[in-house]
Amino acid sequence: MDESLAVAADRNAEPGTAALSGLKFSKGHGTGNDFVLIADPTGALSVTPGQVAALCDRHRGIGGDGLIRAVPSRLLPEGQELLARHPEAEWFMDYRNGDGSLSEMCGNGVRVFVHFLIAEGLVDLPAGKSLTIGTRGGVKTIVRTAAGYAVDMGPWEFIFPGEAIARAMDSLVSAAGLEVARPALSVSMGNPHTVVALAEPAELEATQLFTAPHVDPAPPHGTNVEFVVPSEPLVHDGMGTITMRVHERGVGETQSCGTGACAAAVAIRHWAGQGAPDAWNVHVPGGVVSVKFFLGPEGHEHVELSGPAVIVASGTLS
């Protein structure tokens, strides 16, 4: 349910946010992964990293894991490059982490972004129809479903393929609450992830994600880290089930991570070996998302992520 909000920024504590006075925004989430959303159809809005961090501050701002700006692809250099190959990608998801840093994209954020475009009247997307958008992780095609949105996240790949294939691991991850470093696999979903399998729910609960886990070696641009417990049994009626927590780059622990859920399913399926299913339910603190593997048009395996999207509030900065 939408409700009107007026958020007064603390001008002394967060210098620079006064320039955003009068800015219209919405707040949305996908399985608890929450975002500040701004429509910028003319491309005139410039938001600094400090302003993003102030808006995403949970005590003195609106609060969110990140900020999403909806801007026409033609008005961004990154979007113009995509339009040359995908002229249907009219809208670009300009995504920033909660600390203001740029990110390639966000799987939960894609669903919320499209839901926001519909709510703002910027696109018309009936159930069963698809929409293609641009992100810094490439174009994404989204289908509106009865229960939310299904996103073709594109192909996955191992970040260190030689090690992943030869040893089924490519790095060691240390985190508070775990006594020893654990082996991990690093997976790219357009953004980097490092996945650790844990033996039981008690280990997952004991893992402390207040600070970033240490990954050695880390992917070149840093990484999001997922800690995953396979269900027992792993597969029921052809569906795999896992439970996950995640520490996201530039954010900290979040209630959910869509690309992280995809990467976790990639890693667990790889470890499970031949006969592992192509359909997975991934339980996160904020709910459940589904992951499905399928053969893409160019012959590479793609990952589909599906789940809900909710707009919880809309308002104007004062």
CSV table of C-alpha atoms in Angstrom, one decimal:
chain,number,residue,atom,x,y,z
A,1,MET,CA,0.0,0.0,0.0
A,2,ASP,CA,1.4,3.4,-1.0
A,3,GLU,CA,1.4,6.2,1.5
A,4,SER,CA,2.7,9.8,1.4
A,5,LEU,CA,6.0,10.5,3.1
A,6,ALA,CA,7.8,13.7,3.6
A,7,VAL,CA,11.5,13.2,4.6
A,8,ALA,CA,13.4,16.1,6.0
A,9,ALA,CA,17.1,15.8,5.6
A,10,ASP,CA,19.5,16.7,8.4
A,11,ARG,CA,21.3,19.5,6.5
A,12,ASN,CA,24.1,19.7,9.0
A,13,ALA,CA,24.8,16.0,9.3
A,14,GLU,CA,24.4,15.3,5.5
A,15,PRO,CA,25.7,18.3,3.5
A,16,GLY,CA,24.6,18.4,-0.1
A,17,THR,CA,21.2,16.8,0.3
A,18,ALA,CA,19.5,20.3,0.4
A,19,ALA,CA,20.0,20.3,-3.4
A,20,LEU,CA,17.5,17.4,-3.6
A,21,SER,CA,14.7,19.3,-1.9
A,22,GLY,CA,11.4,18.7,-3.7
A,23,LEU,CA,12.7,15.4,-5.3
A,24,LYS,CA,9.9,12.8,-5.7
A,25,PHE,CA,10.8,9.3,-4.7
A,26,SER,CA,9.4,5.9,-4.0
A,27,LYS,CA,10.6,3.1,-1.6
A,28,GLY,CA,10.3,-0.5,-2.7
A,29,HIS,CA,11.7,-3.9,-2.0
A,30,GLY,CA,12.1,-7.4,-3.4
A,31,THR,CA,12.1,-10.0,-0.6
A,32,GLY,CA,13.4,-7.4,1.8
A,33,ASN,CA,16.2,-6.1,-0.4
A,34,ASP,CA,15.1,-2.5,-0.4
A,35,PHE,CA,15.7,0.6,-2.6
A,36,VAL,CA,15.1,4.3,-3.0
A,37,LEU,CA,13.7,4.8,-6.5
A,38,ILE,CA,13.8,8.0,-8.5
A,39,ALA,CA,12.3,8.7,-12.0
A,40,ASP,CA,14.5,10.9,-14.2
A,41,PRO,CA,12.9,10.9,-17.6
A,42,THR,CA,14.9,13.9,-18.8
A,43,GLY,CA,18.3,12.8,-17.5
A,44,ALA,CA,18.6,16.1,-15.7
A,45,LEU,CA,19.2,14.7,-12.2
A,46,SER,CA,22.7,14.4,-10.8
A,47,VAL,CA,23.0,12.5,-7.5
A,48,THR,CA,26.5,12.4,-5.8
A,49,PRO,CA,27.8,9.4,-3.9
A,50,GLY,CA,27.4,11.4,-0.7
A,51,GLN,CA,23.8,12.2,-1.5
A,52,VAL,CA,23.1,8.5,-2.3
A,53,ALA,CA,24.6,7.5,1.0
A,54,ALA,CA,22.5,10.1,2.8
A,55,LEU,CA,19.3,9.0,1.2
A,56,CYS,CA,20.0,5.3,1.9
A,57,ASP,CA,20.9,6.1,5.6
A,58,ARG,CA,18.4,4.1,7.7
A,59,HIS,CA,18.5,6.6,10.6
A,60,ARG,CA,18.7,10.0,8.9
A,61,GLY,CA,17.4,9.3,5.4
A,62,ILE,CA,14.8,7.3,3.6
A,63,GLY,CA,16.8,4.1,4.1
A,64,GLY,CA,17.7,1.4,1.6
A,65,ASP,CA,20.3,-1.1,0.4
A,66,GLY,CA,20.7,1.0,-2.7
A,67,LEU,CA,19.3,3.7,-4.9
A,68,ILE,CA,17.8,3.1,-8.4
A,69,ARG,CA,17.4,6.0,-10.9
A,70,ALA,CA,15.1,5.3,-13.9
A,71,VAL,CA,16.6,7.2,-16.9
A,72,PRO,CA,16.2,6.7,-20.6
A,73,SER,CA,19.1,4.7,-22.0
A,74,ARG,CA,19.8,7.2,-24.7
A,75,LEU,CA,20.8,9.8,-22.1
A,76,LEU,CA,23.7,7.7,-20.6
A,77,PRO,CA,26.9,6.6,-22.4
A,78,GLU,CA,26.4,3.1,-21.1
A,79,GLY,CA,22.8,3.1,-22.3
A,80,GLN,CA,23.7,4.4,-25.7
A,81,GLU,CA,26.2,1.5,-26.2
A,82,LEU,CA,23.4,-1.0,-25.3
A,83,LEU,CA,20.9,0.7,-27.6
A,84,ALA,CA,23.2,0.1,-30.6
A,85,ARG,CA,22.6,-3.6,-30.2
A,86,HIS,CA,19.3,-3.6,-28.3
A,87,PRO,CA,17.1,-0.7,-29.5
A,88,GLU,CA,14.2,-2.1,-27.4
A,89,ALA,CA,16.0,-1.3,-24.1
A,90,GLU,CA,14.4,2.1,-23.7
A,91,TRP,CA,14.9,2.4,-20.0
A,92,PHE,CA,18.2,2.1,-18.0
A,93,MET,CA,18.5,1.0,-14.4
A,94,ASP,CA,21.1,3.3,-12.9
A,95,TYR,CA,21.9,1.5,-9.7
A,96,ARG,CA,24.1,2.7,-6.8
A,97,ASN,CA,25.0,0.7,-3.6
A,98,GLY,CA,23.9,2.1,-0.3
A,99,ASP,CA,27.4,3.7,0.2
A,100,GLY,CA,27.0,5.6,-3.1
A,101,SER,CA,29.3,3.4,-5.2
A,102,LEU,CA,28.2,2.3,-8.7
A,103,SER,CA,27.2,-1.3,-9.2
A,104,GLU,CA,26.7,-3.4,-12.3
A,105,MET,CA,23.1,-4.3,-11.5
A,106,CYS,CA,20.9,-6.0,-8.8
A,107,GLY,CA,18.6,-9.0,-9.4
A,108,ASN,CA,16.0,-8.0,-6.9
A,109,GLY,CA,16.4,-4.4,-7.9
A,110,VAL,CA,15.5,-5.3,-11.5
A,111,ARG,CA,12.1,-6.6,-10.5
A,112,VAL,CA,11.5,-3.5,-8.3
A,113,PHE,CA,12.7,-1.2,-11.0
A,114,VAL,CA,10.2,-2.6,-13.5
A,115,HIS,CA,7.4,-2.5,-10.9
A,116,PHE,CA,8.3,1.2,-10.3
A,117,LEU,CA,8.2,2.0,-14.1
A,118,ILE,CA,4.7,0.5,-14.2
A,119,ALA,CA,3.6,2.4,-11.1
A,120,GLU,CA,4.9,5.7,-12.5
A,121,GLY,CA,3.1,5.2,-15.8
A,122,LEU,CA,6.4,5.1,-17.7
A,123,VAL,CA,5.7,1.7,-19.2
A,124,ASP,CA,2.7,-0.6,-19.8
A,125,LEU,CA,3.4,-4.2,-19.0
A,126,PRO,CA,0.4,-6.6,-18.7
A,127,ALA,CA,0.8,-10.0,-17.2
A,128,GLY,CA,2.5,-12.4,-19.5
A,129,LYS,CA,4.3,-9.6,-21.5
A,130,SER,CA,8.0,-8.8,-21.4
A,131,LEU,CA,10.2,-5.7,-21.2
A,132,THR,CA,13.9,-5.3,-21.9
A,133,ILE,CA,15.9,-2.8,-19.9
A,134,GLY,CA,19.5,-1.7,-19.8
A,135,THR,CA,21.9,-2.1,-16.8
A,136,ARG,CA,25.6,-1.9,-16.4
A,137,GLY,CA,25.6,-5.7,-16.4
A,138,GLY,CA,24.0,-5.8,-19.9
A,139,VAL,CA,20.4,-5.9,-21.0
A,140,LYS,CA,17.8,-7.8,-19.0
A,141,THR,CA,14.4,-9.1,-20.2
A,142,ILE,CA,11.7,-9.3,-17.6
A,143,VAL,CA,8.3,-11.0,-17.8
A,144,ARG,CA,5.4,-9.9,-15.6
A,145,THR,CA,3.9,-13.0,-13.9
A,146,ALA,CA,0.9,-13.5,-11.7
A,147,ALA,CA,3.1,-13.6,-8.7
A,148,GLY,CA,5.6,-10.9,-9.6
A,149,TYR,CA,8.4,-10.8,-12.2
A,150,ALA,CA,10.7,-13.3,-13.9
A,151,VAL,CA,14.0,-11.9,-15.1
A,152,ASP,CA,16.4,-13.5,-17.6
A,153,MET,CA,19.6,-12.7,-15.9
A,154,GLY,CA,21.7,-13.8,-18.8
A,155,PRO,CA,24.5,-16.2,-18.8
A,156,TRP,CA,26.6,-17.1,-15.8
A,157,GLU,CA,30.3,-17.8,-15.7
A,158,PHE,CA,33.0,-18.8,-13.3
A,159,ILE,CA,35.3,-15.9,-12.5
A,160,PHE,CA,38.3,-18.3,-12.1
A,161,PRO,CA,37.2,-21.1,-14.5
A,162,GLY,CA,40.4,-23.1,-14.4
A,163,GLU,CA,40.4,-23.6,-10.6
A,164,ALA,CA,36.6,-24.0,-10.5
A,165,ILE,CA,36.6,-26.9,-13.0
A,166,ALA,CA,39.8,-28.6,-11.8
A,167,ARG,CA,39.3,-28.2,-8.0
A,168,ALA,CA,35.6,-27.2,-7.5
A,169,MET,CA,36.9,-24.2,-5.6
A,170,ASP,CA,38.9,-21.1,-6.3
A,171,SER,CA,39.4,-19.2,-3.0
A,172,LEU,CA,39.2,-19.4,0.8
A,173,VAL,CA,36.7,-17.2,2.7
A,174,SER,CA,37.1,-16.2,6.4
A,175,ALA,CA,34.3,-14.7,8.4
A,176,ALA,CA,33.6,-13.9,12.0
A,177,GLY,CA,31.8,-16.8,13.7
A,178,LEU,CA,33.4,-19.4,11.5
A,179,GLU,CA,36.4,-21.1,13.1
A,180,VAL,CA,38.4,-21.8,9.9
A,181,ALA,CA,38.5,-20.5,6.4
A,182,ARG,CA,36.1,-22.2,4.0
A,183,PRO,CA,36.5,-23.1,0.3
A,184,ALA,CA,34.4,-21.2,-2.1
A,185,LEU,CA,33.5,-20.7,-5.8
A,186,SER,CA,33.4,-17.3,-7.5
A,187,VAL,CA,30.6,-16.8,-10.0
A,188,SER,CA,29.8,-13.8,-12.2
A,189,MET,CA,26.2,-12.9,-12.8
A,190,GLY,CA,27.2,-9.6,-14.5
A,191,ASN,CA,28.5,-8.7,-11.0
A,192,PRO,CA,30.9,-10.8,-8.9
A,193,HIS,CA,29.9,-13.3,-6.2
A,194,THR,CA,31.8,-15.8,-4.0
A,195,VAL,CA,29.8,-18.7,-2.7
A,196,VAL,CA,30.6,-20.7,0.5
A,197,ALA,CA,28.7,-23.9,1.4
A,198,LEU,CA,28.1,-24.6,5.1
A,199,ALA,CA,27.1,-27.9,6.6
A,200,GLU,CA,24.1,-27.0,8.8
A,201,PRO,CA,21.8,-24.1,9.7
A,202,ALA,CA,23.6,-23.5,13.1
A,203,GLU,CA,26.8,-22.6,11.2
A,204,LEU,CA,24.8,-20.2,9.0
A,205,GLU,CA,23.2,-18.5,12.0
A,206,ALA,CA,26.6,-18.2,13.8
A,207,THR,CA,28.3,-16.5,10.8
A,208,GLN,CA,28.6,-12.8,11.6
A,209,LEU,CA,28.3,-10.4,8.6
A,210,PHE,CA,28.7,-7.1,10.4
A,211,THR,CA,32.0,-6.7,8.5
A,212,ALA,CA,33.0,-7.9,5.1
A,213,PRO,CA,34.3,-11.5,4.9
A,214,HIS,CA,37.9,-11.9,3.7
A,215,VAL,CA,38.2,-13.6,0.3
A,216,ASP,CA,41.6,-14.9,-0.9
A,217,PRO,CA,42.1,-14.5,-3.7
A,218,ALA,CA,39.3,-12.0,-4.3
A,219,PRO,CA,37.9,-11.1,-7.8
A,220,PRO,CA,39.5,-8.0,-9.3
A,221,HIS,CA,36.7,-5.6,-8.4
A,222,GLY,CA,35.7,-7.1,-5.0
A,223,THR,CA,32.9,-9.5,-4.5
A,224,ASN,CA,29.6,-10.2,-2.8
A,225,VAL,CA,29.8,-13.2,-0.5
A,226,GLU,CA,27.0,-15.8,0.0
A,227,PHE,CA,26.9,-18.4,2.7
A,228,VAL,CA,24.7,-21.3,1.8
A,229,VAL,CA,23.2,-24.4,3.5
A,230,PRO,CA,21.8,-27.1,1.2
A,231,SER,CA,18.5,-28.6,2.4
A,232,GLU,CA,18.3,-32.2,3.4
A,233,PRO,CA,17.3,-33.8,1.1
A,234,LEU,CA,18.7,-31.3,-1.4
A,235,VAL,CA,16.2,-32.2,-4.1
A,236,HIS,CA,12.4,-32.9,-3.7
A,237,ASP,CA,10.1,-33.4,-6.6
A,238,GLY,CA,12.8,-32.2,-9.0
A,239,MET,CA,13.3,-28.9,-7.1
A,240,GLY,CA,16.5,-28.1,-5.3
A,241,THR,CA,16.3,-26.0,-2.1
A,242,ILE,CA,19.0,-24.0,-0.3
A,243,THR,CA,19.1,-21.3,2.4
A,244,MET,CA,21.4,-18.3,2.1
A,245,ARG,CA,22.7,-15.2,3.8
A,246,VAL,CA,24.7,-12.6,2.0
A,247,HIS,CA,27.2,-9.8,2.5
A,248,GLU,CA,26.9,-7.3,-0.4
A,249,ARG,CA,29.7,-5.0,-1.6
A,250,GLY,CA,29.2,-1.5,-0.4
A,251,VAL,CA,26.2,-2.4,1.7
A,252,GLY,CA,26.7,-5.1,4.3
A,253,GLU,CA,24.3,-7.9,5.1
A,254,THR,CA,21.0,-7.6,3.2
A,255,GLN,CA,17.7,-9.4,3.5
A,256,SER,CA,18.1,-10.8,0.0
A,257,CYS,CA,20.3,-10.7,-3.1
A,258,GLY,CA,18.9,-11.7,-6.4
A,259,THR,CA,22.1,-12.2,-8.3
A,260,GLY,CA,23.5,-13.8,-5.2
A,261,ALA,CA,20.7,-16.3,-5.2
A,262,CYS,CA,21.5,-17.2,-8.8
A,263,ALA,CA,25.2,-17.5,-8.0
A,264,ALA,CA,24.5,-19.7,-5.0
A,265,ALA,CA,22.4,-22.0,-7.1
A,266,VAL,CA,25.2,-22.2,-9.7
A,267,ALA,CA,27.7,-23.2,-7.1
A,268,ILE,CA,25.6,-25.7,-5.3
A,269,ARG,CA,24.5,-27.3,-8.5
A,270,HIS,CA,28.1,-27.5,-9.6
A,271,TRP,CA,29.1,-29.2,-6.3
A,272,ALA,CA,26.1,-31.6,-6.5
A,273,GLY,CA,27.3,-32.9,-9.8
A,274,GLN,CA,25.6,-34.8,-12.5
A,275,GLY,CA,21.8,-35.1,-12.1
A,276,ALA,CA,21.5,-31.9,-10.1
A,277,PRO,CA,18.2,-30.1,-11.0
A,278,ASP,CA,17.8,-27.0,-13.1
A,279,ALA,CA,15.1,-25.5,-10.8
A,280,TRP,CA,15.8,-24.1,-7.3
A,281,ASN,CA,14.1,-22.4,-4.4
A,282,VAL,CA,16.5,-20.1,-2.5
A,283,HIS,CA,15.4,-19.1,1.0
A,284,VAL,CA,16.7,-15.7,2.2
A,285,PRO,CA,15.9,-13.8,5.4
A,286,GLY,CA,13.4,-11.7,3.4
A,287,GLY,CA,11.5,-14.5,1.8
A,288,VAL,CA,11.9,-17.0,-1.1
A,289,VAL,CA,13.1,-16.4,-4.7
A,290,SER,CA,13.2,-19.0,-7.5
A,291,VAL,CA,16.1,-19.8,-9.9
A,292,LYS,CA,15.9,-21.7,-13.1
A,293,PHE,CA,18.6,-22.6,-15.6
A,294,PHE,CA,17.8,-22.8,-19.4
A,295,LEU,CA,19.6,-22.7,-22.7
A,296,GLY,CA,19.8,-19.2,-24.1
A,297,PRO,CA,19.4,-18.2,-27.7
A,298,GLU,CA,23.2,-17.9,-28.3
A,299,GLY,CA,23.8,-21.4,-26.9
A,300,HIS,CA,25.0,-20.4,-23.5
A,301,GLU,CA,23.2,-21.4,-20.3
A,302,HIS,CA,21.1,-18.6,-18.8
A,303,VAL,CA,19.6,-18.1,-15.4
A,304,GLU,CA,16.1,-16.9,-14.7
A,305,LEU,CA,15.3,-15.3,-11.3
A,306,SER,CA,11.7,-14.9,-10.2
A,307,GLY,CA,10.0,-13.3,-7.2
A,308,PRO,CA,7.9,-10.5,-5.9
A,309,ALA,CA,8.3,-6.7,-6.0
A,310,VAL,CA,6.6,-4.2,-3.8
A,311,ILE,CA,6.3,-0.4,-3.7
A,312,VAL,CA,5.7,0.5,-0.1
A,313,ALA,CA,5.7,4.3,-0.1
A,314,SER,CA,6.0,7.4,-2.3
A,315,GLY,CA,6.7,11.0,-1.3
A,316,THR,CA,8.7,14.1,-1.7
A,317,LEU,CA,11.9,15.2,-0.1
A,318,SER,CA,11.5,18.4,2.0
